[in-house]
């Protein structure tokens, strides 16, 4: 992996110098390998977040309905029904992702991308370079908010599951 990282270091530095004319001195290049498992874990984390969000909507809607009923009024429960359906859908989506993790366990540790952080010219100047597993540029930015959250390819089978649930 060391030789691979040397190549990735060099490519990240090349893209940084090619893209930004103010890069004079490279202080350090930090390379982080992104695996298929990392990207799948990100997707599962997002699904868990969506589940919790749906639960919050349901709780809020139930509380509102109870409050209205205390005053003898009725309230349309279609939103509550919609939120419950969305929760069931989100749980099914997350379970499908969990199943994909089990069925694809053999490749979870394989690299799919590289996140590189380059410090240059001084201690507070950074460039984020994201490369695919072959070292091709995916993204380069000086703005941390523009860094891709899960670069590289998704695990095989992800797109089919996504299309089924979304």
C-alpha positions as YAML, in Angstrom:
chain: A
units: angstrom
residues:
- id: 1
  name: UNK
  ca: [0.00, 0.00, 0.00]
- id: 2
  name: UNK
  ca: [2.96, 2.33, 0.57]
- id: 3
  name: UNK
  ca: [3.88, 2.41, -3.12]
- id: 4
  name: UNK
  ca: [0.25, 3.00, -3.98]
- id: 5
  name: UNK
  ca: [0.10, 5.92, -1.54]
- id: 6
  name: UNK
  ca: [3.29, 7.39, -3.03]
- id: 7
  name: UNK
  ca: [1.58, 7.38, -6.40]
- id: 8
  name: UNK
  ca: [-1.59, 8.88, -4.93]
- id: 9
  name: UNK
  ca: [0.51, 11.51, -3.10]
- id: 10
  name: UNK
  ca: [2.18, 12.44, -6.38]
- id: 11
  name: UNK
  ca: [-1.08, 12.60, -8.30]
- id: 12
  name: UNK
  ca: [-2.74, 14.73, -5.61]
- id: 13
  name: UNK
  ca: [0.21, 17.13, -5.67]
- id: 14
  name: UNK
  ca: [0.14, 17.21, -9.48]
- id: 15
  name: UNK
  ca: [-3.56, 18.13, -9.57]
- id: 16
  name: UNK
  ca: [-3.12, 20.76, -6.85]
- id: 17
  name: UNK
  ca: [-0.28, 22.47, -8.71]
- id: 18
  name: UNK
  ca: [-2.12, 22.21, -12.04]
- id: 19
  name: UNK
  ca: [-5.34, 23.68, -10.62]
- id: 20
  name: UNK
  ca: [-4.05, 26.38, -8.27]
- id: 21
  name: UNK
  ca: [-1.28, 28.74, -9.37]
- id: 22
  name: UNK
  ca: [-0.56, 29.90, -5.80]
- id: 23
  name: UNK
  ca: [0.80, 26.50, -4.72]
- id: 24
  name: UNK
  ca: [4.48, 27.04, -4.12]
- id: 25
  name: UNK
  ca: [5.69, 24.75, -1.34]
- id: 26
  name: UNK
  ca: [3.94, 21.51, -0.39]
- id: 27
  name: UNK
  ca: [4.24, 20.99, 3.35]
- id: 28
  name: UNK
  ca: [2.44, 17.67, 3.68]
- id: 29
  name: UNK
  ca: [0.09, 15.40, 1.76]
- id: 30
  name: UNK
  ca: [-2.22, 13.24, 3.86]
- id: 31
  name: UNK
  ca: [-3.93, 10.36, 2.06]
- id: 32
  name: UNK
  ca: [-7.00, 8.58, 3.43]
- id: 33
  name: UNK
  ca: [-8.29, 5.51, 1.62]
- id: 34
  name: UNK
  ca: [-12.06, 5.30, 1.14]
- id: 35
  name: UNK
  ca: [-13.39, 1.74, 0.92]
- id: 36
  name: UNK
  ca: [-16.64, 0.33, -0.41]
- id: 37
  name: UNK
  ca: [-17.52, -0.31, 3.22]
- id: 38
  name: UNK
  ca: [-16.93, 3.34, 4.11]
- id: 39
  name: UNK
  ca: [-19.32, 4.46, 1.39]
- id: 40
  name: UNK
  ca: [-21.92, 1.87, 2.39]
- id: 41
  name: UNK
  ca: [-21.61, 2.90, 6.04]
- id: 42
  name: UNK
  ca: [-22.23, 6.50, 4.98]
- id: 43
  name: UNK
  ca: [-25.40, 5.45, 3.14]
- id: 44
  name: UNK
  ca: [-26.58, 3.44, 6.15]
- id: 45
  name: UNK
  ca: [-25.87, 6.39, 8.45]
- id: 46
  name: UNK
  ca: [-27.97, 8.65, 6.23]
- id: 47
  name: UNK
  ca: [-30.79, 6.07, 6.21]
- id: 48
  name: UNK
  ca: [-30.68, 5.93, 10.02]
- id: 49
  name: UNK
  ca: [-30.86, 9.73, 10.13]
- id: 50
  name: UNK
  ca: [-33.92, 9.67, 7.82]
- id: 51
  name: UNK
  ca: [-35.58, 7.06, 10.05]
- id: 52
  name: UNK
  ca: [-35.06, 9.22, 13.13]
- id: 53
  name: UNK
  ca: [-36.39, 12.24, 11.28]
- id: 54
  name: UNK
  ca: [-39.56, 10.32, 10.32]
- id: 55
  name: UNK
  ca: [-40.00, 9.19, 13.93]
- id: 56
  name: UNK
  ca: [-39.75, 12.81, 15.04]
- id: 57
  name: UNK
  ca: [-42.42, 13.87, 12.54]
- id: 58
  name: UNK
  ca: [-44.71, 11.09, 13.74]
- id: 59
  name: UNK
  ca: [-44.20, 12.03, 17.38]
- id: 60
  name: UNK
  ca: [-44.88, 15.69, 16.64]
- id: 61
  name: UNK
  ca: [-48.00, 14.91, 14.60]
- id: 62
  name: UNK
  ca: [-49.37, 12.56, 17.27]
- id: 63
  name: UNK
  ca: [-48.82, 15.23, 19.92]
- id: 64
  name: UNK
  ca: [-50.62, 17.78, 17.78]
- id: 65
  name: UNK
  ca: [-53.58, 15.43, 17.20]
- id: 66
  name: UNK
  ca: [-53.83, 14.69, 20.94]
- id: 67
  name: UNK
  ca: [-53.81, 18.42, 21.71]
- id: 68
  name: UNK
  ca: [-56.59, 19.10, 19.19]
- id: 69
  name: UNK
  ca: [-58.64, 16.18, 20.55]
- id: 70
  name: UNK
  ca: [-58.39, 17.54, 24.11]
- id: 71
  name: UNK
  ca: [-60.41, 20.50, 22.94]
- id: 72
  name: UNK
  ca: [-63.00, 18.25, 21.30]
- id: 73
  name: UNK
  ca: [-61.93, 19.03, 17.76]
- id: 74
  name: UNK
  ca: [-61.00, 16.59, 15.06]
- id: 75
  name: UNK
  ca: [-57.95, 16.73, 12.85]
- id: 76
  name: UNK
  ca: [-57.15, 15.20, 9.50]
- id: 77
  name: UNK
  ca: [-54.77, 12.27, 10.13]
- id: 78
  name: UNK
  ca: [-53.55, 11.96, 6.54]
- id: 79
  name: UNK
  ca: [-50.20, 13.51, 7.44]
- id: 80
  name: UNK
  ca: [-49.73, 10.97, 10.24]
- id: 81
  name: UNK
  ca: [-50.53, 8.17, 7.81]
- id: 82
  name: UNK
  ca: [-48.09, 9.64, 5.26]
- id: 83
  name: UNK
  ca: [-45.32, 9.86, 7.88]
- id: 84
  name: UNK
  ca: [-45.93, 6.28, 8.99]
- id: 85
  name: UNK
  ca: [-45.69, 5.06, 5.40]
- id: 86
  name: UNK
  ca: [-42.47, 7.02, 4.92]
- id: 87
  name: UNK
  ca: [-41.05, 5.45, 8.10]
- id: 88
  name: UNK
  ca: [-41.86, 1.94, 6.86]
- id: 89
  name: UNK
  ca: [-40.21, 2.77, 3.53]
- id: 90
  name: UNK
  ca: [-37.08, 4.19, 5.18]
- id: 91
  name: UNK
  ca: [-36.73, 1.14, 7.44]
- id: 92
  name: UNK
  ca: [-37.03, -1.16, 4.41]
- id: 93
  name: UNK
  ca: [-34.36, 0.90, 2.62]
- id: 94
  name: UNK
  ca: [-31.99, 0.69, 5.58]
- id: 95
  name: UNK
  ca: [-32.61, -3.07, 5.92]
- id: 96
  name: UNK
  ca: [-31.81, -3.53, 2.23]
- id: 97
  name: UNK
  ca: [-28.54, -1.66, 2.76]
- id: 98
  name: UNK
  ca: [-27.75, -3.89, 5.76]
- id: 99
  name: UNK
  ca: [-28.40, -6.94, 3.57]
- id: 100
  name: UNK
  ca: [-26.09, -5.54, 0.92]
- id: 101
  name: UNK
  ca: [-23.36, -5.22, 3.55]
- id: 102
  name: UNK
  ca: [-23.73, -8.90, 4.45]
- id: 103
  name: UNK
  ca: [-23.87, -10.14, 0.85]
- id: 104
  name: UNK
  ca: [-20.90, -7.99, -0.20]
- id: 105
  name: UNK
  ca: [-18.66, -8.55, 2.80]
- id: 106
  name: UNK
  ca: [-15.82, -9.81, 0.60]
- id: 107
  name: UNK
  ca: [-15.20, -6.38, -0.96]
- id: 108
  name: UNK
  ca: [-16.02, -4.02, 1.92]
- id: 109
  name: UNK
  ca: [-12.34, -3.32, 2.60]
- id: 110
  name: UNK
  ca: [-11.40, -2.72, -1.05]
- id: 111
  name: UNK
  ca: [-10.45, 0.87, -1.92]
- id: 112
  name: UNK
  ca: [-12.81, 2.89, -4.10]
- id: 113
  name: UNK
  ca: [-11.30, 6.36, -3.71]
- id: 114
  name: UNK
  ca: [-8.72, 8.48, -1.93]
- id: 115
  name: UNK
  ca: [-9.26, 11.65, 0.09]
- id: 116
  name: UNK
  ca: [-6.11, 13.75, 0.13]
- id: 117
  name: UNK
  ca: [-5.46, 16.87, 2.15]
- id: 118
  name: UNK
  ca: [-2.57, 19.00, 1.05]
- id: 119
  name: UNK
  ca: [-1.08, 21.68, 3.29]
- id: 120
  name: UNK
  ca: [0.86, 24.18, 1.21]
- id: 121
  name: UNK
  ca: [2.83, 27.43, 1.57]
- id: 122
  name: UNK
  ca: [1.88, 27.74, 5.25]
- id: 123
  name: UNK
  ca: [0.12, 25.91, 8.02]
- id: 124
  name: UNK
  ca: [-3.36, 27.27, 7.27]
- id: 125
  name: UNK
  ca: [-3.55, 26.66, 3.51]
- id: 126
  name: UNK
  ca: [-5.32, 23.46, 2.50]
- id: 127
  name: UNK
  ca: [-6.45, 21.80, -0.68]
- id: 128
  name: UNK
  ca: [-8.72, 18.77, -0.67]
- id: 129
  name: UNK
  ca: [-8.10, 16.42, -3.58]
- id: 130
  name: UNK
  ca: [-10.37, 13.43, -4.16]
- id: 131
  name: UNK
  ca: [-9.21, 10.71, -6.53]
- id: 132
  name: UNK
  ca: [-10.92, 7.55, -7.72]
- id: 133
  name: UNK
  ca: [-9.29, 4.17, -7.10]
- id: 134
  name: UNK
  ca: [-7.16, 4.56, -10.26]
- id: 135
  name: UNK
  ca: [-5.94, 7.99, -9.16]
- id: 136
  name: UNK
  ca: [-8.10, 10.02, -11.54]
- id: 137
  name: UNK
  ca: [-9.35, 13.38, -10.26]
- id: 138
  name: UNK
  ca: [-12.91, 13.38, -8.92]
- id: 139
  name: UNK
  ca: [-12.89, 16.65, -7.01]
- id: 140
  name: UNK
  ca: [-10.48, 19.38, -5.97]
- id: 141
  name: UNK
  ca: [-11.30, 22.32, -3.75]
- id: 142
  name: UNK
  ca: [-9.96, 24.76, -1.19]
- id: 143
  name: UNK
  ca: [-13.42, 24.88, 0.42]
- id: 144
  name: UNK
  ca: [-13.96, 22.05, 2.92]
- id: 145
  name: UNK
  ca: [-17.72, 22.43, 2.39]
- id: 146
  name: UNK
  ca: [-17.30, 21.29, -1.21]
- id: 147
  name: UNK
  ca: [-15.59, 17.99, -0.33]
- id: 148
  name: UNK
  ca: [-17.59, 15.00, -1.56]
- id: 149
  name: UNK
  ca: [-19.00, 13.06, 1.39]
- id: 150
  name: UNK
  ca: [-18.61, 9.62, -0.16]
- id: 151
  name: UNK
  ca: [-16.28, 9.71, -3.15]
- id: 152
  name: UNK
  ca: [-15.61, 6.77, -5.40]
- id: 153
  name: UNK
  ca: [-17.93, 4.03, -6.52]
- id: 154
  name: UNK
  ca: [-20.75, 2.60, -4.49]
- id: 155
  name: UNK
  ca: [-20.72, -1.07, -3.67]
- id: 156
  name: UNK
  ca: [-21.95, -3.34, -6.50]
- id: 157
  name: UNK
  ca: [-25.71, -3.79, -6.20]
- id: 158
  name: UNK
  ca: [-26.29, -0.39, -4.55]
- id: 159
  name: UNK
  ca: [-27.84, 1.25, -7.62]
- id: 160
  name: UNK
  ca: [-30.33, -1.58, -8.09]
- id: 161
  name: UNK
  ca: [-31.40, -1.36, -4.45]
- id: 162
  name: UNK
  ca: [-31.61, 2.43, -4.68]
- id: 163
  name: UNK
  ca: [-33.86, 2.23, -7.74]
- id: 164
  name: UNK
  ca: [-36.10, -0.26, -5.94]
- id: 165
  name: UNK
  ca: [-36.67, 1.94, -2.89]
- id: 166
  name: UNK
  ca: [-36.54, 5.45, -4.34]
...
